[in-house]
Amino acid sequence: MAAPSSVPRRPRIVAGNWKMNRAASEGAALARELAALRAGDAASGKSPVVVICPPFPALESVGRALAGTGMRLGAQNLHAETHGAFTGEVSGGMLAAVGCEWVLVGHSERRALMGETDAVVAAKLRAALRDGLTPVVCVGETLAEREAGRTEEVLVRQVTVAYHELEPERARATVVAYEPVWAIGTGKVASPEQARDAHRVIRATLDRVVDARAGHELAILYGGSVNAGNAAALFAEADVDGALVGGASLEAASFWKIVAAAGTAG
Ligand code: PGA
């Protein structure tokens, strides 16, 4: 069914995933550069939601540098439990206590390198919501899965397990990121058509698993080698609501070109 015109437009979101880069002082310096760029843009009023996800030890210093800019602080991971004997882990409540409002869940590096299963991702998604954080639920196929013609099956499975029996109003407090694993950190960006097709599969799955309007209402970001040169073409796709940016988020000027492209597209 076509969207009635009264349905609000989905937000545009650009999130920077710094991964295991930038210690506390370096992170604060980068955040101050971003704050200066943001201040320069403030008059236009067209900025998308900007979320910065530094490593845990830089959260506080980056949060201080972002304060008052309107940019949001996010973490890259959380544990599903609230507290306890989980050496080396961090809970959503602890993240909220240092000013985090967002958190990445199920990034492919965590799925592949840290053994996070679909069920673990589902538990973390619920924990983030419980703790008042906006989860960015990352999904995406590997190169082998794409080449075997299994992209749709993988996306349907990942989204279905993550959102199974989640109340629709809680599902609407989440964001999805489509990140084909073969495009992450490789310089091989998905074409706008590949991103669009994957986002449509995700929207149709959300419609089925959550409710009939969820797929239309949730923001879906594309991630995987997004840079200043390719962002505008991706954002020109109506189904692409923004980007999750790794490498290009580590340099303020390049990241801000992506933010600017998101502000002008659509
Ligand atoms: P990339 O990483 O932009 O460096 O490809 C994206 C991500 O992993 O979120």
XYZ file of N, CA and C and ligand atoms in Angstrom:
807
model
N 0.843 -1.196 0.000
C 0.000 0.000 0.000
C 0.879 1.247 0.000
N 0.496 2.264 -0.762
C 1.287 3.491 -0.781
C 1.136 4.218 0.552
N 2.192 4.945 0.922
C 2.162 5.645 2.205
C 1.231 6.843 2.137
N 0.319 6.975 3.082
C -0.488 8.193 3.093
C 0.421 9.392 3.363
N 0.076 10.551 2.810
C 0.981 11.691 2.935
C 1.073 12.202 4.367
N 0.147 11.785 5.234
C 0.201 12.247 6.621
C 1.297 11.529 7.431
N 1.811 10.417 6.894
C 2.849 9.686 7.638
C 4.120 10.528 7.651
N 4.683 10.784 8.850
C 5.879 11.616 8.894
C 7.043 10.970 8.160
N 7.867 11.818 7.604
C 9.040 11.343 6.884
C 9.987 10.666 7.876
N 10.623 9.605 7.427
C 11.605 8.951 8.306
C 12.782 9.900 8.532
N 13.393 9.816 9.733
C 14.543 10.695 9.977
C 15.733 10.295 9.112
N 16.549 11.268 8.783
C 17.838 10.970 8.156
C 18.880 10.902 9.252
N 19.704 9.890 9.191
C 20.657 9.627 10.271
C 22.021 9.295 9.662
N 23.061 9.920 10.176
C 24.425 9.510 9.811
C 25.160 9.177 11.102
N 25.618 7.952 11.212
C 26.313 7.494 12.412
C 27.756 7.158 12.062
N 28.668 7.593 12.921
C 30.088 7.288 12.739
C 30.495 6.191 13.712
N 31.001 5.099 13.174
C 31.473 3.975 13.986
C 32.996 4.004 13.968
N 33.573 4.482 15.063
C 35.032 4.641 15.098
C 35.752 3.305 15.301
N 35.021 2.255 15.604
C 35.615 0.937 15.866
C 36.701 1.071 16.946
N 37.790 0.320 16.870
C 38.810 0.384 17.932
C 39.871 1.422 17.557
N 39.401 2.664 17.391
C 40.274 3.772 17.027
C 39.919 4.989 17.879
N 40.915 5.772 18.244
C 40.790 7.023 18.990
C 40.647 6.777 20.497
N 41.730 7.029 21.196
C 41.701 7.018 22.660
C 40.983 8.282 23.144
N 40.834 8.417 24.462
C 39.981 9.475 25.010
C 40.350 10.875 24.510
N 41.620 11.233 24.573
C 41.988 12.609 24.212
C 41.897 12.822 22.704
N 42.304 11.814 21.923
C 42.197 11.938 20.451
C 40.735 12.011 20.026
N 39.922 11.224 20.696
C 38.496 11.219 20.376
C 37.860 12.565 20.655
N 38.245 13.163 21.796
C 37.694 14.479 22.137
C 38.115 15.507 21.094
N 39.354 15.402 20.620
C 39.823 16.362 19.611
C 39.016 16.223 18.325
N 38.770 14.991 17.899
C 37.970 14.768 16.690
C 36.533 15.276 16.897
N 35.996 15.024 18.084
C 34.629 15.482 18.368
C 34.549 17.003 18.364
N 35.600 17.667 18.837
C 35.598 19.141 18.814
C 35.626 19.656 17.377
N 36.359 18.958 16.506
C 36.347 19.348 15.082
C 34.942 19.204 14.503
N 34.273 18.098 14.867
C 32.905 17.878 14.372
C 31.967 18.946 14.918
N 32.168 19.310 16.182
C 31.308 20.334 16.792
C 31.458 21.662 16.048
N 32.685 21.979 15.640
C 32.903 23.236 14.914
C 32.207 23.186 13.559
N 32.267 22.039 12.885
C 31.589 21.905 11.586
C 30.082 22.000 11.773
N 29.593 21.392 12.815
C 28.161 21.426 13.098
C 27.703 22.871 13.356
N 28.511 23.609 14.120
C 28.147 24.992 14.440
C 28.058 25.814 13.148
N 28.945 25.531 12.211
C 28.920 26.247 10.932
C 27.672 25.952 10.124
N 27.091 24.778 10.346
C 25.903 24.349 9.591
C 24.598 24.771 10.249
N 24.683 25.160 11.522
C 23.468 25.276 12.334
C 22.416 26.155 11.684
N 22.852 27.184 11.002
C 21.896 28.127 10.433
C 21.012 27.471 9.376
N 21.542 26.504 8.634
C 20.776 25.909 7.527
C 19.615 25.049 8.042
N 19.779 24.484 9.242
C 18.701 23.688 9.824
C 18.411 22.401 9.066
N 19.309 21.996 8.171
C 19.035 20.794 7.372
C 19.848 19.590 7.817
N 20.521 19.720 8.942
C 21.383 18.625 9.379
C 20.569 17.387 9.724
N 21.060 16.220 9.326
C 20.437 14.976 9.773
C 20.786 14.725 11.240
N 20.219 13.696 11.813
C 20.648 13.237 13.137
C 22.066 12.683 12.974
N 22.976 13.155 13.798
C 24.363 12.680 13.730
C 24.677 11.948 15.033
N 25.176 10.722 14.906
C 25.475 9.885 16.064
C 26.948 9.485 15.994
N 27.673 9.701 17.079
C 29.102 9.372 17.111
C 29.320 8.216 18.083
N 29.940 7.140 17.575
C 30.133 5.924 18.371
C 31.622 5.645 18.574
N 32.213 6.241 19.603
C 33.630 5.979 19.906
C 33.777 4.691 20.714
N 35.005 4.230 20.911
C 35.212 3.086 21.814
C 34.879 3.481 23.258
N 34.615 2.496 24.107
C 34.170 2.775 25.484
C 35.022 3.816 26.227
N 36.360 3.685 26.218
C 37.136 4.611 27.062
C 37.046 6.067 26.613
N 36.578 6.313 25.390
C 36.478 7.693 24.893
C 35.057 8.244 25.022
N 34.132 7.451 25.545
C 32.735 7.914 25.578
C 32.586 9.212 26.363
N 33.174 9.253 27.539
C 32.958 10.441 28.377
C 33.550 11.694 27.756
N 34.785 11.598 27.287
C 35.439 12.800 26.751
C 34.762 13.250 25.456
N 34.355 12.293 24.644
C 33.660 12.652 23.394
C 32.288 13.237 23.724
N 31.618 12.646 24.710
C 30.317 13.168 25.123
C 30.412 14.622 25.575
N 31.471 14.932 26.308
C 31.651 16.328 26.753
C 31.845 17.251 25.558
N 32.622 16.785 24.582
C 32.886 17.634 23.407
C 31.638 17.815 22.545
N 30.736 16.847 22.592
C 29.513 16.931 21.770
C 28.384 17.675 22.489
N 28.540 17.885 23.784
C 27.441 18.474 24.572
C 27.009 19.807 23.980
N 25.718 19.981 23.845
C 25.176 21.241 23.341
C 25.195 21.382 21.828
N 25.741 20.390 21.111
C 25.820 20.480 19.647
C 24.612 19.843 18.980
N 23.849 19.058 19.737
C 22.735 18.315 19.129
C 23.175 16.964 18.583
N 24.484 16.743 18.470
C 24.950 15.427 18.017
C 24.822 14.436 19.170
N 24.588 13.191 18.837
C 24.283 12.156 19.826
C 25.469 11.241 20.059
N 25.572 10.749 21.285
C 26.651 9.825 21.633
C 26.121 8.390 21.574
N 26.885 7.506 20.933
C 26.494 6.105 20.857
C 27.658 5.208 21.222
N 27.352 3.985 21.641
C 28.387 2.983 21.899
C 28.350 1.950 20.769
N 29.369 1.107 20.748
C 29.479 0.121 19.661
C 28.956 -1.251 20.047
N 28.638 -1.425 21.328
C 28.243 -2.744 21.815
C 27.723 -2.596 23.237
N 26.957 -3.574 23.681
C 26.568 -3.658 25.093
C 26.387 -5.127 25.425
N 26.348 -5.422 26.735
C 25.991 -6.771 27.166
C 24.505 -6.797 27.464
N 23.883 -7.969 27.309
C 22.436 -8.052 27.489
C 22.009 -7.982 28.951
N 22.896 -8.367 29.869
C 22.517 -8.338 31.294
C 22.733 -6.943 31.871
N 22.114 -6.687 33.028
C 22.239 -5.354 33.641
C 23.516 -5.205 34.458
N 24.014 -6.315 35.037
C 25.204 -6.259 35.872
C 25.613 -7.704 36.195
N 26.752 -7.869 36.843
C 27.099 -9.210 37.320
C 28.464 -9.677 36.876
N 28.688 -10.979 36.987
C 29.998 -11.569 36.739
C 30.196 -11.809 35.241
N 30.438 -10.723 34.512
C 30.665 -10.797 33.064
C 31.917 -9.984 32.770
N 33.054 -10.534 33.137
C 34.319 -9.804 33.072
C 34.552 -9.198 31.691
N 34.842 -7.923 31.697
C 35.155 -7.246 30.435
C 33.958 -6.699 29.701
N 32.774 -6.926 30.232
C 31.564 -6.482 29.526
C 31.023 -5.182 30.121
N 30.132 -4.536 29.373
C 29.567 -3.247 29.755
C 28.065 -3.304 29.507
N 27.271 -2.843 30.486
C 25.814 -2.919 30.320
C 25.253 -1.637 29.723
N 24.023 -1.733 29.233
C 23.356 -0.565 28.671
C 23.165 0.533 29.705
N 22.877 0.139 30.948
C 22.715 1.138 32.000
C 23.990 1.925 32.233
N 25.119 1.235 32.150
C 26.412 1.926 32.325
C 26.654 2.904 31.176
N 26.236 2.513 29.994
C 26.403 3.395 28.831
C 25.521 4.630 28.976
N 24.281 4.404 29.391
C 23.371 5.545 29.574
C 23.924 6.490 30.631
N 24.581 5.916 31.648
C 25.098 6.740 32.747
C 26.237 7.663 32.307
N 26.902 7.340 31.207
C 27.937 8.264 30.708
C 27.423 9.082 29.522
N 26.109 9.071 29.332
C 25.536 9.979 28.332
C 25.226 9.357 26.979
N 25.384 8.030 26.858
C 25.037 7.386 25.578
C 23.531 7.359 25.397
N 23.107 7.602 24.186
C 21.689 7.485 23.841
C 21.462 6.418 22.775
N 22.511 6.040 22.088
C 22.412 5.078 20.993
C 23.416 3.944 21.233
N 23.192 2.816 20.566
C 24.179 1.726 20.644
C 24.053 0.842 19.394
N 25.188 0.463 18.846
C 25.190 -0.490 17.735
C 24.966 -1.887 18.299
N 24.205 -2.684 17.596
C 23.910 -4.049 18.041
C 24.134 -4.987 16.852
N 24.922 -6.033 17.080
C 25.089 -7.050 16.047
C 25.917 -6.619 14.856
N 26.874 -5.695 15.084
C 27.769 -5.343 13.980
C 28.424 -6.617 13.439
N 28.660 -6.658 12.141
C 29.156 -7.912 11.545
C 30.510 -8.317 12.110
N 31.317 -7.322 12.546
C 32.599 -7.699 13.152
C 32.381 -8.450 14.458
N 31.342 -8.068 15.188
C 31.031 -8.790 16.433
C 30.414 -10.160 16.115
N 29.607 -10.204 15.081
C 29.034 -11.508 14.708
C 30.162 -12.456 14.277
N 31.076 -11.955 13.431
C 32.094 -12.835 12.856
C 33.253 -13.104 13.812
N 33.697 -12.064 14.547
C 34.917 -12.201 15.336
C 34.649 -12.562 16.793
N 33.474 -12.189 17.293
C 33.154 -12.416 18.706
C 32.043 -13.454 18.869
N 31.649 -14.066 17.779
C 30.698 -15.172 17.860
C 29.277 -14.782 18.237
N 28.881 -13.543 17.961
C 27.506 -13.140 18.307
C 26.515 -13.788 17.328
N 25.615 -14.567 17.883
C 24.596 -15.236 17.068
C 23.380 -14.324 16.905
N 22.447 -14.730 16.051
C 21.203 -13.976 15.898
C 20.487 -13.873 17.237
N 20.547 -14.933 18.043
C 19.852 -14.919 19.338
C 20.511 -13.938 20.298
N 21.828 -13.859 20.280
C 22.536 -12.881 21.126
C 22.161 -11.468 20.694
N 22.115 -11.259 19.395
C 21.754 -9.934 18.871
C 20.336 -9.563 19.313
N 19.432 -10.527 19.272
C 18.046 -10.271 19.704
C 18.013 -9.883 21.179
N 18.811 -10.555 22.001
C 18.841 -10.238 23.435
C 19.425 -8.845 23.669
N 20.449 -8.498 22.918
C 21.072 -7.176 23.080
C 20.131 -6.065 22.630
N 19.396 -6.333 21.572
C 18.412 -5.353 21.088
C 17.399 -5.054 22.192
N 16.900 -6.088 22.834
C 15.922 -5.890 23.916
C 16.563 -5.203 25.120
N 17.811 -5.545 25.422
C 18.505 -4.913 26.552
C 18.689 -3.424 26.291
N 19.036 -3.071 25.066
C 19.221 -1.645 24.734
C 17.920 -0.886 24.962
N 16.812 -1.442 24.507
C 15.520 -0.782 24.686
C 15.165 -0.683 26.169
N 15.421 -1.752 26.888
C 15.168 -1.748 28.340
C 15.928 -0.610 29.015
N 17.155 -0.367 28.559
C 18.013 0.615 29.204
C 17.878 2.006 28.601
N 16.889 2.182 27.732
C 16.593 3.513 27.206
C 17.501 3.969 26.085
N 18.196 3.029 25.448
C 19.082 3.365 24.336
C 18.390 3.074 23.005
N 18.743 3.813 21.970
C 18.249 3.523 20.621
C 19.202 2.539 19.953
N 18.769 1.288 19.727
C 19.680 0.339 19.091
C 19.696 0.492 17.568
N 20.881 0.390 17.005
C 21.038 0.304 15.544
C 21.348 -1.156 15.257
N 20.387 -1.872 14.725
C 20.496 -3.314 14.540
C 21.160 -3.577 13.186
N 22.376 -4.143 13.228
C 23.147 -4.322 11.993
C 22.890 -5.715 11.399
N 22.603 -5.731 10.123
C 22.396 -6.988 9.399
C 23.140 -6.909 8.072
N 23.407 -8.058 7.481
C 24.070 -8.041 6.175
C 24.671 -9.386 5.837
N 24.788 -9.637 4.544
C 25.283 -10.920 4.052
C 26.783 -10.863 3.770
N 27.425 -12.022 3.830
C 28.832 -12.122 3.436
C 28.920 -12.245 1.909
N 30.142 -12.138 1.407
C 30.329 -12.293 -0.038
C 29.898 -13.687 -0.492
N 30.269 -14.712 0.295
C 29.909 -16.085 -0.091
C 28.390 -16.241 -0.136
N 27.713 -15.630 0.820
C 26.244 -15.722 0.829
C 25.644 -15.003 -0.372
N 26.182 -13.837 -0.717
C 25.669 -13.121 -1.895
C 25.912 -13.936 -3.157
N 27.130 -14.467 -3.276
C 27.455 -15.209 -4.501
C 26.652 -16.492 -4.624
N 26.212 -17.013 -3.493
C 25.377 -18.226 -3.524
C 23.894 -17.880 -3.691
N 23.591 -16.595 -3.899
C 22.197 -16.185 -4.094
C 21.375 -16.227 -2.807
N 22.060 -16.102 -1.667
C 21.369 -16.249 -0.384
C 21.160 -14.927 0.355
N 21.389 -13.801 -0.299
C 21.298 -12.504 0.390
C 19.944 -12.326 1.067
N 18.877 -12.548 0.306
C 17.535 -12.317 0.850
C 17.267 -13.224 2.046
N 17.622 -14.486 1.881
C 17.396 -15.457 2.979
C 18.118 -15.022 4.263
N 19.355 -14.549 4.110
C 20.141 -14.145 5.286
C 19.515 -12.924 5.953
N 19.130 -11.940 5.144
C 18.533 -10.724 5.718
C 17.209 -11.051 6.406
N 16.401 -11.873 5.765
C 15.113 -12.247 6.361
C 15.350 -12.945 7.697
N 16.322 -13.848 7.731
C 16.585 -14.571 8.985
C 17.082 -13.621 10.076
N 18.043 -12.776 9.752
C 18.608 -11.886 10.779
C 17.548 -10.934 11.325
N 16.732 -10.372 10.440
C 15.701 -9.416 10.888
C 14.607 -10.148 11.656
N 14.226 -11.319 11.172
C 13.149 -12.067 11.830
C 13.537 -12.456 13.249
N 14.735 -12.975 13.444
C 15.147 -13.380 14.792
C 15.259 -12.149 15.696
N 15.801 -11.051 15.171
C 15.985 -9.855 16.006
C 14.648 -9.293 16.476
N 13.643 -9.277 15.600
C 12.388 -8.569 15.907
C 11.247 -9.489 16.334
N 11.520 -10.791 16.406
C 10.470 -11.748 16.730
C 9.789 -11.396 18.060
N 8.493 -11.221 18.022
C 7.684 -10.949 19.218
C 8.099 -9.692 19.978
N 8.721 -8.759 19.307
C 9.009 -7.460 19.925
C 7.769 -6.586 19.728
N 7.294 -5.936 20.798
C 6.093 -5.115 20.673
C 6.328 -4.038 19.614
N 5.318 -3.776 18.774
C 5.494 -2.812 17.676
C 5.994 -1.447 18.139
N 5.516 -0.957 19.291
C 5.970 0.389 19.698
C 7.440 0.357 20.107
N 7.905 -0.790 20.609
C 9.337 -0.881 20.942
C 10.165 -1.057 19.666
N 9.631 -1.826 18.725
C 10.344 -1.990 17.445
C 10.536 -0.635 16.765
N 9.562 0.243 16.908
C 9.640 1.562 16.276
C 10.685 2.472 16.922
N 11.195 2.068 18.082
C 12.259 2.840 18.742
C 13.642 2.347 18.311
N 13.696 1.557 17.251
C 14.975 1.029 16.765
C 15.268 1.558 15.363
N 16.516 1.369 14.956
C 16.965 1.707 13.607
C 17.693 0.476 13.087
N 17.591 0.218 11.789
C 18.302 -0.920 11.185
C 19.456 -0.378 10.341
N 20.572 -1.091 10.317
C 21.653 -0.762 9.383
C 21.898 -1.985 8.506
N 21.770 -1.774 7.189
C 22.135 -2.836 6.245
C 23.599 -2.655 5.901
N 24.412 -3.635 6.295
C 25.850 -3.560 6.039
C 26.324 -4.868 5.410
N 26.385 -4.901 4.075
C 26.918 -6.109 3.448
C 28.371 -6.311 3.889
N 28.683 -7.483 4.389
C 30.003 -7.710 4.994
C 31.112 -7.475 3.970
N 30.851 -7.805 2.714
C 31.865 -7.660 1.662
C 32.177 -6.192 1.362
N 31.339 -5.285 1.838
C 31.555 -3.860 1.567
C 32.216 -3.146 2.736
N 32.329 -3.811 3.881
C 32.833 -3.134 5.081
C 34.349 -3.076 5.057
N 34.868 -1.861 5.040
C 36.317 -1.656 5.110
C 37.065 -2.118 3.880
N 36.348 -2.399 2.794
C 36.990 -2.955 1.603
C 37.130 -1.938 0.481
N 36.418 -0.806 0.608
C 36.383 0.146 -0.501
C 35.423 -0.281 -1.593
N 34.783 -1.446 -1.418
C 33.815 -1.953 -2.416
C 32.407 -1.628 -1.937
N 31.911 -0.455 -2.286
C 30.597 -0.042 -1.811
C 29.508 -0.768 -2.619
N 28.389 -1.058 -1.955
C 27.248 -1.605 -2.701
C 26.737 -0.536 -3.654
N 26.197 -0.939 -4.777
C 25.600 0.048 -5.677
C 24.307 0.546 -5.040
N 23.861 1.748 -5.414
C 22.585 2.231 -4.869
C 21.458 1.223 -5.106
N 21.488 0.511 -6.233
C 20.431 -0.471 -6.521
C 20.529 -1.670 -5.568
N 21.756 -2.123 -5.307
C 21.915 -3.238 -4.365
C 21.437 -2.831 -2.969
N 21.764 -1.611 -2.553
C 21.316 -1.133 -1.243
C 19.791 -1.045 -1.232
N 19.222 -0.470 -2.288
C 17.758 -0.332 -2.346
C 17.078 -1.695 -2.249
N 17.572 -2.655 -3.017
C 16.925 -3.974 -3.016
C 16.994 -4.614 -1.630
N 18.151 -4.497 -0.975
C 18.292 -5.080 0.362
C 17.384 -4.358 1.353
N 17.315 -3.036 1.253
C 16.462 -2.282 2.181
C 15.003 -2.669 1.983
N 14.624 -2.952 0.746
C 13.230 -3.365 0.503
C 12.941 -4.726 1.125
N 13.905 -5.617 1.049
C 13.737 -6.935 1.693
C 13.566 -6.740 3.203
N 14.380 -5.862 3.775
C 14.304 -5.614 5.227
C 12.954 -4.990 5.578
N 12.492 -4.043 4.777
C 11.192 -3.407 5.070
C 10.055 -4.427 4.987
N 10.099 -5.271 3.980
C 9.036 -6.275 3.837
C 9.062 -7.248 5.015
N 10.262 -7.563 5.489
C 10.377 -8.478 6.629
C 9.839 -7.824 7.891
N 10.145 -6.555 8.098
C 9.625 -5.834 9.264
C 8.098 -5.777 9.204
N 7.553 -5.569 8.013
C 6.084 -5.560 7.861
C 5.485 -6.888 8.321
N 6.190 -7.959 7.993
C 5.689 -9.296 8.316
C 5.870 -9.618 9.803
N 7.030 -9.260 10.341
C 7.374 -9.703 11.696
C 6.817 -8.753 12.759
N 6.809 -7.451 12.475
C 6.371 -6.469 13.487
C 4.905 -6.118 13.255
N 4.629 -5.350 12.248
C 3.256 -5.073 11.822
C 3.297 -4.399 10.458
N 2.128 -4.198 9.892
C 2.049 -3.839 8.473
C 2.661 -2.489 8.134
N 2.925 -1.623 9.104
C 3.491 -0.318 8.772
C 4.945 -0.176 9.220
N 5.436 -1.145 9.955
C 6.780 -1.002 10.539
C 7.845 -0.816 9.457
N 7.744 -1.559 8.391
C 8.753 -1.472 7.341
C 8.819 -0.099 6.711
N 7.688 0.568 6.660
C 7.675 1.917 6.100
C 8.206 2.939 7.098
N 7.992 2.686 8.381
C 8.270 3.725 9.382
C 9.679 3.671 9.963
N 10.327 2.509 9.940
C 11.669 2.430 10.528
C 12.730 2.986 9.566
N 13.678 3.706 10.125
C 14.806 4.183 9.330
C 15.777 3.025 9.091
N 16.255 2.915 7.864
C 17.265 1.905 7.535
C 18.478 2.618 6.932
N 19.627 2.431 7.578
C 20.873 3.034 7.123
C 21.630 2.035 6.251
N 22.420 2.553 5.330
C 23.349 1.689 4.597
C 24.741 1.875 5.197
N 25.495 0.790 5.336
C 26.884 0.882 5.775
C 27.773 -0.030 4.964
N 29.014 0.395 4.765
C 29.983 -0.400 3.996
C 30.666 0.500 2.981
N 31.859 1.013 3.363
C 32.678 1.844 2.470
C 31.968 3.099 1.989
N 31.090 3.651 2.825
C 30.499 4.950 2.488
C 31.585 6.011 2.634
N 31.666 6.903 1.638
C 32.632 8.003 1.738
C 32.037 9.262 1.112
N 32.835 10.325 1.125
C 32.330 11.617 0.648
C 31.937 11.545 -0.830
N 32.562 10.621 -1.564
C 32.299 10.548 -3.005
C 31.069 9.732 -3.380
N 30.706 8.759 -2.565
C 29.587 7.888 -2.978
C 28.307 8.100 -2.162
N 28.379 8.924 -1.108
C 27.230 9.046 -0.208
C 25.992 9.602 -0.914
N 26.173 10.631 -1.725
C 24.999 11.297 -2.319
C 24.199 10.330 -3.182
N 24.894 9.472 -3.938
C 24.179 8.527 -4.812
C 23.391 7.521 -3.980
N 23.945 7.119 -2.843
C 23.222 6.187 -1.960
C 22.001 6.878 -1.362
N 22.191 8.123 -0.913
C 21.081 8.840 -0.262
C 19.989 9.211 -1.273
N 20.310 9.170 -2.552
C 19.291 9.487 -3.563
C 18.237 8.381 -3.650
N 18.564 7.194 -3.136
C 17.584 6.103 -3.094
C 16.596 6.372 -1.960
N 15.325 6.374 -2.274
C 14.321 6.724 -1.262
C 14.325 5.752 -0.087
N 14.765 4.519 -0.334
C 14.760 3.525 0.748
C 15.985 3.606 1.656
N 16.936 4.460 1.316
C 18.157 4.608 2.126
C 18.016 5.872 2.982
N 17.932 5.684 4.288
C 17.639 6.808 5.185
C 18.877 7.420 5.825
N 20.041 6.948 5.459
C 21.257 7.489 6.046
C 22.368 6.466 5.955
N 23.415 6.672 6.749
C 24.585 5.812 6.623
C 25.207 5.514 7.980
N 25.786 4.326 8.074
C 26.663 3.954 9.180
C 28.068 3.928 8.585
N 28.920 4.802 9.079
C 30.197 5.077 8.423
C 31.348 4.651 9.327
N 32.248 3.822 8.817
C 33.417 3.409 9.586
C 34.616 4.290 9.258
N 35.439 3.837 8.334
C 36.712 4.515 8.013
C 36.572 6.007 7.786
N 35.580 6.410 7.016
C 35.445 7.833 6.676
C 34.915 8.670 7.831
N 34.595 8.032 8.976
C 34.152 8.825 10.128
C 35.327 9.233 11.009
N 36.531 8.768 10.669
C 37.697 9.052 11.510
C 38.372 10.363 11.138
N 37.864 11.012 10.114
C 38.428 12.286 9.680
C 37.253 13.247 9.563
N 37.326 14.373 10.291
C 36.152 15.243 10.433
C 35.642 15.749 9.088
N 36.543 16.189 8.229
C 36.082 16.803 6.972
C 35.366 15.783 6.098
N 35.918 14.572 5.998
C 35.281 13.570 5.131
C 33.940 13.142 5.716
N 33.893 12.999 7.034
C 32.626 12.606 7.657
C 31.586 13.694 7.435
N 32.017 14.939 7.552
C 31.029 16.014 7.436
C 30.487 16.155 6.017
N 31.269 15.754 5.028
C 30.748 15.761 3.648
C 29.605 14.752 3.535
N 29.715 13.645 4.228
C 28.643 12.644 4.210
C 27.419 13.191 4.945
N 27.649 13.843 6.077
C 26.540 14.466 6.819
C 25.846 15.494 5.912
N 26.639 16.299 5.211
C 26.051 17.327 4.348
C 25.245 16.696 3.218
N 25.749 15.589 2.672
C 25.016 14.911 1.581
C 23.672 14.393 2.087
N 23.660 13.908 3.330
C 22.402 13.404 3.899
C 21.424 14.543 4.145
N 21.952 15.730 4.445
C 21.095 16.876 4.721
C 20.456 17.432 3.472
N 21.092 17.228 2.322
C 20.555 17.837 1.100
C 19.755 16.837 0.273
N 19.992 15.529 0.457
C 19.298 14.534 -0.380
C 17.846 14.382 0.044
N 17.028 13.930 -0.851
C 15.668 13.517 -0.541
C 14.676 14.642 -0.381
P 33.452 1.137 6.660
O 32.761 0.453 7.950
O 32.705 2.439 6.418
O 34.880 1.372 7.076
O 33.317 0.188 5.521
C 31.377 0.506 8.142
C 30.993 -0.247 9.397
O 31.619 -1.277 9.682
O 30.084 0.164 10.134
